Amino acid sequence: MNYMIGTRGSKLALAQAEYVRGRLSRAYPMHTFDLRIIRTAGDKILDKPLSEIGQKGIFVKEIESEILDGTVDIGVHSMKDMPGCPAPGLIFTAAWTREDPRDVLVLREAGSLQELREGAVVATGSKRRKLQLKGLRPDLNIVGIRGNVDTRLKKMHEEQLDGLVLAAAGLHRLGMQRMITQYLDPEDVVPAPAQGVLALEIRAGDTGLFDLLNALSDADCAGETNVERLFLQEMGGGCHLPVGAFCRRVKEGGYSLLAMFGNEGGSRMAKVSVAGCNPGCLVQEAAVCIRRQIAGMVYLVGAGPGDPGLVTVNGLKVIKKAGCIVYDRLVPVELLSEAPDGCELIYAGKENRRHVMEQEEINRLLVQKSMEYDMVVRLKGGDPYVFGRGSEEGIYLTGHGVPFAVVPGVTSAVAACACAGIPVTHRGMASGFHAVTAHSQNGGLADIDFEAMAAGRDTCIFMMGLSKTAEIVDRLMGAGMPPDTAAAVISCACTPDQNVCVSDLRHISEVVKEAGICAPAVIAVGEVVSLRKKLDVPLYWPLAGKHYLIPKIGAKTTRLAELLREKGAGVQELKVGQIVYTKRRFTAEELRGISWLVFTSKNGVEAFFSAMGASGLDLRLLAGCRIAVVGKKTGEELMRHGLYADLMPEVFEGKALLAVLKGHVRAGECVWYVKAANADHYLRDALTGMCRFKEVVLYENRAQKPDFAYIRQEQGFDGVLFTCVSSAERFLDAVGEDAKRYGRYYCIGERTMDCLKGRGIQGGFLAGQASYEGLVELLLAENSVGKEHFRYE
């Protein structure tokens, strides 16, 4: 029978494939074995470091595809390049005898690592090697390198590099042992998992071929490789972080394992040496020891009952410092806007047994992210230990060597009732309360002691029980609770969508059904519910029940969002850009020569004074300079730096600013317009002929692809508010033909409105004044005709 062997086309890959073909041909002369060269993504992308394109799998996916479609029968790879688990439908056969697993130095002049000159330049494409070499010689300058062995050797001489770090196995298989200057002891530089081992990959159902290949395997090497790859899987499988593992069989029948792991930035690294007979236990022990040394802190944070303002001070503090946030469905999305730039946001929500992630997957994710970030936040609605499975996550983290801390939150079991005007305790009515989850693991009603609830006067609170309201009522009355006991169901508590139904126990199910109450909801039963008539004070919220979307630049919560929330509106913000300062230095001479400084945004003000500070200059140099600003907010930002604007138009618009400037700027005066790199040139075009006009680019409004993952979709919005042209353009580019589904469009100024018209969008609404307050007044006027909005708290 003829078998096709798939391989890459490099010298080393072909040498490995020829070795496999030779062994198979000698062992099975009745069969024929041919080679097929396949070009992979790793062969095509040569201008980026491996860590930027995905270190595991980039040299194998195309080969795996041809194995799966039957073009190739055997894929030959370097096992160290393989992900922790093979692709679905494929398996690895048992390892054959491995080549030398050590890393080696190939040096141009020096005789060893210690003989390298101070600050010597050594090249490697591996973060694992870089991290460990820096641990041995912190003075070394470690640089990246790509290409096959010949290419790297050529670069070493052409670029006058002091040396390279390569795998001994590759040089041995190419017959290039003479190039090796020094073998690095695995105690000093732990090799990659399964380095020196060939991976033979076949289709999972090809049992005949599986037996042929396994007959040539090496039992000791197969066992050692299994331990090393188990460690790789435990630490994240195909992750691009620095990971090393070197296993050896010992005489007693067990294994010894050297392992290392480091974070992506290279600031943390840990090594461990363990021994044992059980591979799984051995790997777990090594992983736990490493995590105890370098894992970041995981915070289990309660986000509160729904209102973002009800998160605790400490909770908000850790959110603002987090490197990664894993958040649930009931977390107020506004809190995610408080995360720092670059924070990784991962949704792990659950609803009606539809889980984006199962709990075990979330547990593993928290452990994995703790090895990537100094601070990970697990953000959960309410309190993490009240029906939030936070304790399960804490136990899992402890068992895996990851430190964690709990930041309690305001539980909705109490807060929902309070926001509905229902105290859970009241002297003479209820001296305590029972809070239970109505939802069992199998989806039915939880095992609740209804007799104990019905026998006392304490308030009964049921979480996650909306769909089981009728069953809860029947069980309570069946246990002896009077049918006329007051009951309430609070939906979407502590949010602009809060809705409350109140009745007696006998009729509450019908009332809830007629009202169309939706989850999440809290059920409260007890005499205290009757106090709602006295404690539920209606507050006037003119925008209650309205929901708006604000595309924004930067990570900070906008003042516009705060103003709208103060009026009772639900607001979500969508980041569509980021402000990035340019590196610019001023001289005292050029600042003294400015007649006018013109600012059209607070970002320009911030960027200008940042550049002044970086230049070692201060406000005294602006003594003879006058300043013009486009509007109130820009003027307020200027005041923060101790200066007041000399000129501000009555209408906060670029066209109005231009008009007043023309009346004040004199011929020969030097005018600096501080602007973004991608802003238009309307001021330059109008003023260049009448003064010495200069555009000073100090920042860039850099576009960012918006993430709609946590934006409400099913309920939709009442409108989208645009505060600048770039936000409008980027949002409309992102939504494309779906623009109509986001409701009405509201613009802060005429240029933003012109942008909408240019896109063919008619019927937009323009604020009377080009300011945040102007937009709010527009919405208030639109919603005030014949309507009264009350939000109950």
CSV table of N, CA and C in Angstrom, one decimal, residues 452-523:
chain,number,residue,atom,x,y,z
A,452,ALA,N,-40.9,25.9,56.7
A,452,ALA,CA,-40.2,26.9,57.6
A,452,ALA,C,-40.5,28.3,57.2
A,453,MET,N,-40.6,28.6,55.9
A,453,MET,CA,-40.9,29.9,55.5
A,453,MET,C,-42.3,30.3,55.9
A,454,ALA,N,-43.2,29.4,55.6
A,454,ALA,CA,-44.7,29.7,55.9
A,454,ALA,C,-45.0,29.8,57.4
A,455,ALA,N,-44.2,29.2,58.2
A,455,ALA,CA,-44.4,29.1,59.7
A,455,ALA,C,-44.1,30.4,60.4
A,456,GLY,N,-43.1,31.2,59.8
A,456,GLY,CA,-42.6,32.4,60.5
A,456,GLY,C,-43.2,33.7,59.8
A,457,ARG,N,-42.7,34.8,60.4
A,457,ARG,CA,-43.1,36.1,59.9
A,457,ARG,C,-42.0,36.8,59.1
A,458,ASP,N,-40.9,36.1,59.0
A,458,ASP,CA,-39.8,36.7,58.2
A,458,ASP,C,-40.1,36.9,56.7
A,459,THR,N,-39.5,37.9,56.1
A,459,THR,CA,-39.7,38.1,54.7
A,459,THR,C,-39.1,37.0,53.9
A,460,CYS,N,-39.8,36.6,52.9
A,460,CYS,CA,-39.3,35.5,52.0
A,460,CYS,C,-38.9,36.1,50.7
A,461,ILE,N,-37.7,35.9,50.3
A,461,ILE,CA,-37.1,36.4,49.0
A,461,ILE,C,-36.6,35.3,48.2
A,462,PHE,N,-37.1,35.3,46.9
A,462,PHE,CA,-36.8,34.2,46.0
A,462,PHE,C,-36.0,34.9,44.8
A,463,MET,N,-34.8,34.4,44.5
A,463,MET,CA,-34.0,34.8,43.4
A,463,MET,C,-34.2,33.8,42.3
A,464,MET,N,-34.1,34.3,41.0
A,464,MET,CA,-34.1,33.5,39.8
A,464,MET,C,-35.3,32.6,39.8
A,465,GLY,N,-36.5,33.1,40.1
A,465,GLY,CA,-37.7,32.3,40.2
A,465,GLY,C,-38.8,32.8,39.4
A,466,LEU,N,-38.6,33.8,38.5
A,466,LEU,CA,-39.8,34.4,37.8
A,466,LEU,C,-40.6,33.3,37.1
A,467,SER,N,-39.9,32.4,36.4
A,467,SER,CA,-40.7,31.4,35.6
A,467,SER,C,-41.4,30.4,36.5
A,468,LYS,N,-41.1,30.4,37.8
A,468,LYS,CA,-41.6,29.4,38.8
A,468,LYS,C,-42.5,30.1,39.8
A,469,THR,N,-43.0,31.3,39.4
A,469,THR,CA,-43.8,32.1,40.4
A,469,THR,C,-45.0,31.3,40.9
A,470,ALA,N,-45.8,30.7,39.9
A,470,ALA,CA,-47.0,30.0,40.3
A,470,ALA,C,-46.7,28.8,41.2
A,471,GLU,N,-45.6,28.1,40.9
A,471,GLU,CA,-45.2,27.0,41.7
A,471,GLU,C,-44.8,27.4,43.1
A,472,ILE,N,-44.1,28.5,43.2
A,472,ILE,CA,-43.7,29.0,44.5
A,472,ILE,C,-44.9,29.4,45.3
A,473,VAL,N,-45.9,30.1,44.7
A,473,VAL,CA,-47.1,30.5,45.4
A,473,VAL,C,-47.8,29.2,45.9
A,474,ASP,N,-48.0,28.2,45.0
A,474,ASP,CA,-48.7,27.0,45.4
A,474,ASP,C,-48.0,26.3,46.6
A,475,ARG,N,-46.7,26.3,46.6
A,475,ARG,CA,-46.0,25.6,47.7
A,475,ARG,C,-46.1,26.4,49.0
A,476,LEU,N,-46.1,27.7,48.9
A,476,LEU,CA,-46.2,28.5,50.1
A,476,LEU,C,-47.6,28.4,50.7
A,477,MET,N,-48.6,28.5,49.9
A,477,MET,CA,-49.9,28.4,50.4
A,477,MET,C,-50.2,26.9,50.9
A,478,GLY,N,-49.6,25.9,50.2
A,478,GLY,CA,-49.8,24.6,50.6
A,478,GLY,C,-49.1,24.3,52.0
A,479,ALA,N,-48.1,25.1,52.3
A,479,ALA,CA,-47.4,24.9,53.6
A,479,ALA,C,-48.1,25.7,54.7
A,480,GLY,N,-49.2,26.4,54.3
A,480,GLY,CA,-49.9,27.1,55.4
A,480,GLY,C,-49.8,28.6,55.4
A,481,MET,N,-49.1,29.3,54.4
A,481,MET,CA,-49.0,30.7,54.4
A,481,MET,C,-50.4,31.3,53.9
A,482,PRO,N,-50.9,32.3,54.6
A,482,PRO,CA,-52.2,32.8,54.2
A,482,PRO,C,-52.2,33.4,52.8
A,483,PRO,N,-53.3,33.1,52.0
A,483,PRO,CA,-53.4,33.6,50.6
A,483,PRO,C,-53.4,35.1,50.5
A,484,ASP,N,-53.8,35.8,51.6
A,484,ASP,CA,-53.8,37.3,51.5
A,484,ASP,C,-52.5,38.0,51.9
A,485,THR,N,-51.4,37.1,52.1
A,485,THR,CA,-50.1,37.7,52.4
A,485,THR,C,-49.6,38.6,51.2
A,486,ALA,N,-49.1,39.7,51.5
A,486,ALA,CA,-48.6,40.6,50.5
A,486,ALA,C,-47.4,40.1,49.8
A,487,ALA,N,-47.4,40.3,48.4
A,487,ALA,CA,-46.3,39.8,47.6
A,487,ALA,C,-46.0,40.8,46.5
A,488,ALA,N,-44.7,40.8,46.1
A,488,ALA,CA,-44.2,41.7,45.1
A,488,ALA,C,-43.2,41.0,44.2
A,489,VAL,N,-43.2,41.4,42.9
A,489,VAL,CA,-42.2,40.9,42.0
A,489,VAL,C,-41.5,42.1,41.4
A,490,ILE,N,-40.2,42.2,41.5
A,490,ILE,CA,-39.4,43.4,41.1
A,490,ILE,C,-38.6,42.9,39.9
A,491,SER,N,-38.8,43.5,38.8
A,491,SER,CA,-38.0,43.2,37.5
A,491,SER,C,-37.0,44.3,37.2
A,492,CYS,N,-35.8,43.8,36.8
A,492,CYS,CA,-34.8,44.8,36.3
A,492,CYS,C,-34.5,45.8,37.4
A,493,ALA,N,-34.4,45.4,38.7
A,493,ALA,CA,-34.3,46.2,39.8
A,493,ALA,C,-33.1,47.2,39.7
A,494,CYS,N,-33.3,48.4,40.2
A,494,CYS,CA,-32.2,49.4,40.3
A,494,CYS,C,-31.7,49.8,38.9
A,495,THR,N,-32.5,49.7,37.9
A,495,THR,CA,-32.2,50.2,36.6
A,495,THR,C,-33.3,51.1,36.1
A,496,PRO,N,-33.1,51.8,34.9
A,496,PRO,CA,-34.2,52.6,34.4
A,496,PRO,C,-35.4,51.7,33.9
A,497,ASP,N,-35.2,50.4,33.8
A,497,ASP,CA,-36.3,49.5,33.3
A,497,ASP,C,-37.0,48.9,34.5
A,498,GLN,N,-36.7,49.3,35.7
A,498,GLN,CA,-37.4,48.7,36.9
A,498,GLN,C,-38.9,48.7,36.7
A,499,ASN,N,-39.5,47.5,37.0
A,499,ASN,CA,-40.9,47.4,37.0
A,499,ASN,C,-41.3,46.5,38.2
A,500,VAL,N,-42.4,47.0,38.9
A,500,VAL,CA,-42.8,46.3,40.1
A,500,VAL,C,-44.3,45.9,40.0
A,501,CYS,N,-44.6,44.7,40.4
A,501,CYS,CA,-46.0,44.2,40.5
A,501,CYS,C,-46.2,43.8,42.0
A,502,VAL,N,-47.4,44.3,42.5
A,502,VAL,CA,-47.7,44.1,43.9
A,502,VAL,C,-49.1,43.5,43.9
A,503,SER,N,-49.3,42.5,44.7
A,503,SER,CA,-50.6,41.9,44.9
A,503,SER,C,-50.6,41.0,46.2
A,504,ASP,N,-51.6,40.2,46.4
A,504,ASP,CA,-51.5,39.2,47.5
A,504,ASP,C,-51.0,37.9,46.9
A,505,LEU,N,-50.7,37.0,47.8
A,505,LEU,CA,-50.1,35.7,47.3
A,505,LEU,C,-51.0,35.0,46.4
A,506,ARG,N,-52.3,35.0,46.6
A,506,ARG,CA,-53.3,34.3,45.8
A,506,ARG,C,-53.2,34.8,44.3
A,507,HIS,N,-53.1,36.1,44.1
A,507,HIS,CA,-53.2,36.6,42.8
A,507,HIS,C,-51.9,37.1,42.1
A,508,ILE,N,-50.8,37.0,42.8
A,508,ILE,CA,-49.5,37.6,42.2
A,508,ILE,C,-49.1,37.0,40.9
A,509,SER,N,-49.3,35.7,40.8
A,509,SER,CA,-48.9,35.0,39.5
A,509,SER,C,-49.7,35.6,38.3
A,510,GLU,N,-51.0,35.8,38.5
A,510,GLU,CA,-51.8,36.4,37.4
A,510,GLU,C,-51.4,37.8,37.1
A,511,VAL,N,-51.1,38.6,38.1
A,511,VAL,CA,-50.8,40.0,37.9
A,511,VAL,C,-49.4,40.1,37.2
A,512,VAL,N,-48.5,39.2,37.5
A,512,VAL,CA,-47.2,39.2,36.9
A,512,VAL,C,-47.3,38.8,35.4
A,513,LYS,N,-48.2,37.8,35.1
A,513,LYS,CA,-48.4,37.4,33.8
A,513,LYS,C,-49.0,38.5,32.9
A,514,GLU,N,-50.0,39.1,33.5
A,514,GLU,CA,-50.7,40.2,32.7
A,514,GLU,C,-49.7,41.4,32.4
A,515,ALA,N,-48.8,41.7,33.4
A,515,ALA,CA,-47.9,42.8,33.3
A,515,ALA,C,-46.8,42.5,32.3
A,516,GLY,N,-46.5,41.3,32.0
A,516,GLY,CA,-45.4,40.9,31.1
A,516,GLY,C,-44.1,41.1,31.7
A,517,ILE,N,-44.0,40.9,33.0
A,517,ILE,CA,-42.7,41.1,33.7
A,517,ILE,C,-41.7,40.2,33.1
A,518,CYS,N,-40.4,40.7,33.0
A,518,CYS,CA,-39.3,39.9,32.4
A,518,CYS,C,-38.2,39.8,33.4
A,519,ALA,N,-37.4,38.8,33.2
A,519,ALA,CA,-36.2,38.5,34.0
A,519,ALA,C,-35.1,39.5,33.7
A,520,PRO,N,-34.2,39.8,34.7
A,520,PRO,CA,-34.1,39.2,36.0
A,520,PRO,C,-35.2,39.8,36.9
A,521,ALA,N,-35.6,39.0,37.9
A,521,ALA,CA,-36.6,39.4,38.8
A,521,ALA,C,-36.4,38.8,40.2
A,522,VAL,N,-36.9,39.6,41.2
A,522,VAL,CA,-36.8,39.1,42.6
A,522,VAL,C,-38.3,39.1,43.1
A,523,ILE,N,-38.6,38.0,43.8
A,523,ILE,CA,-39.9,37.8,44.4
A,523,ILE,C,-39.8,38.0,45.9
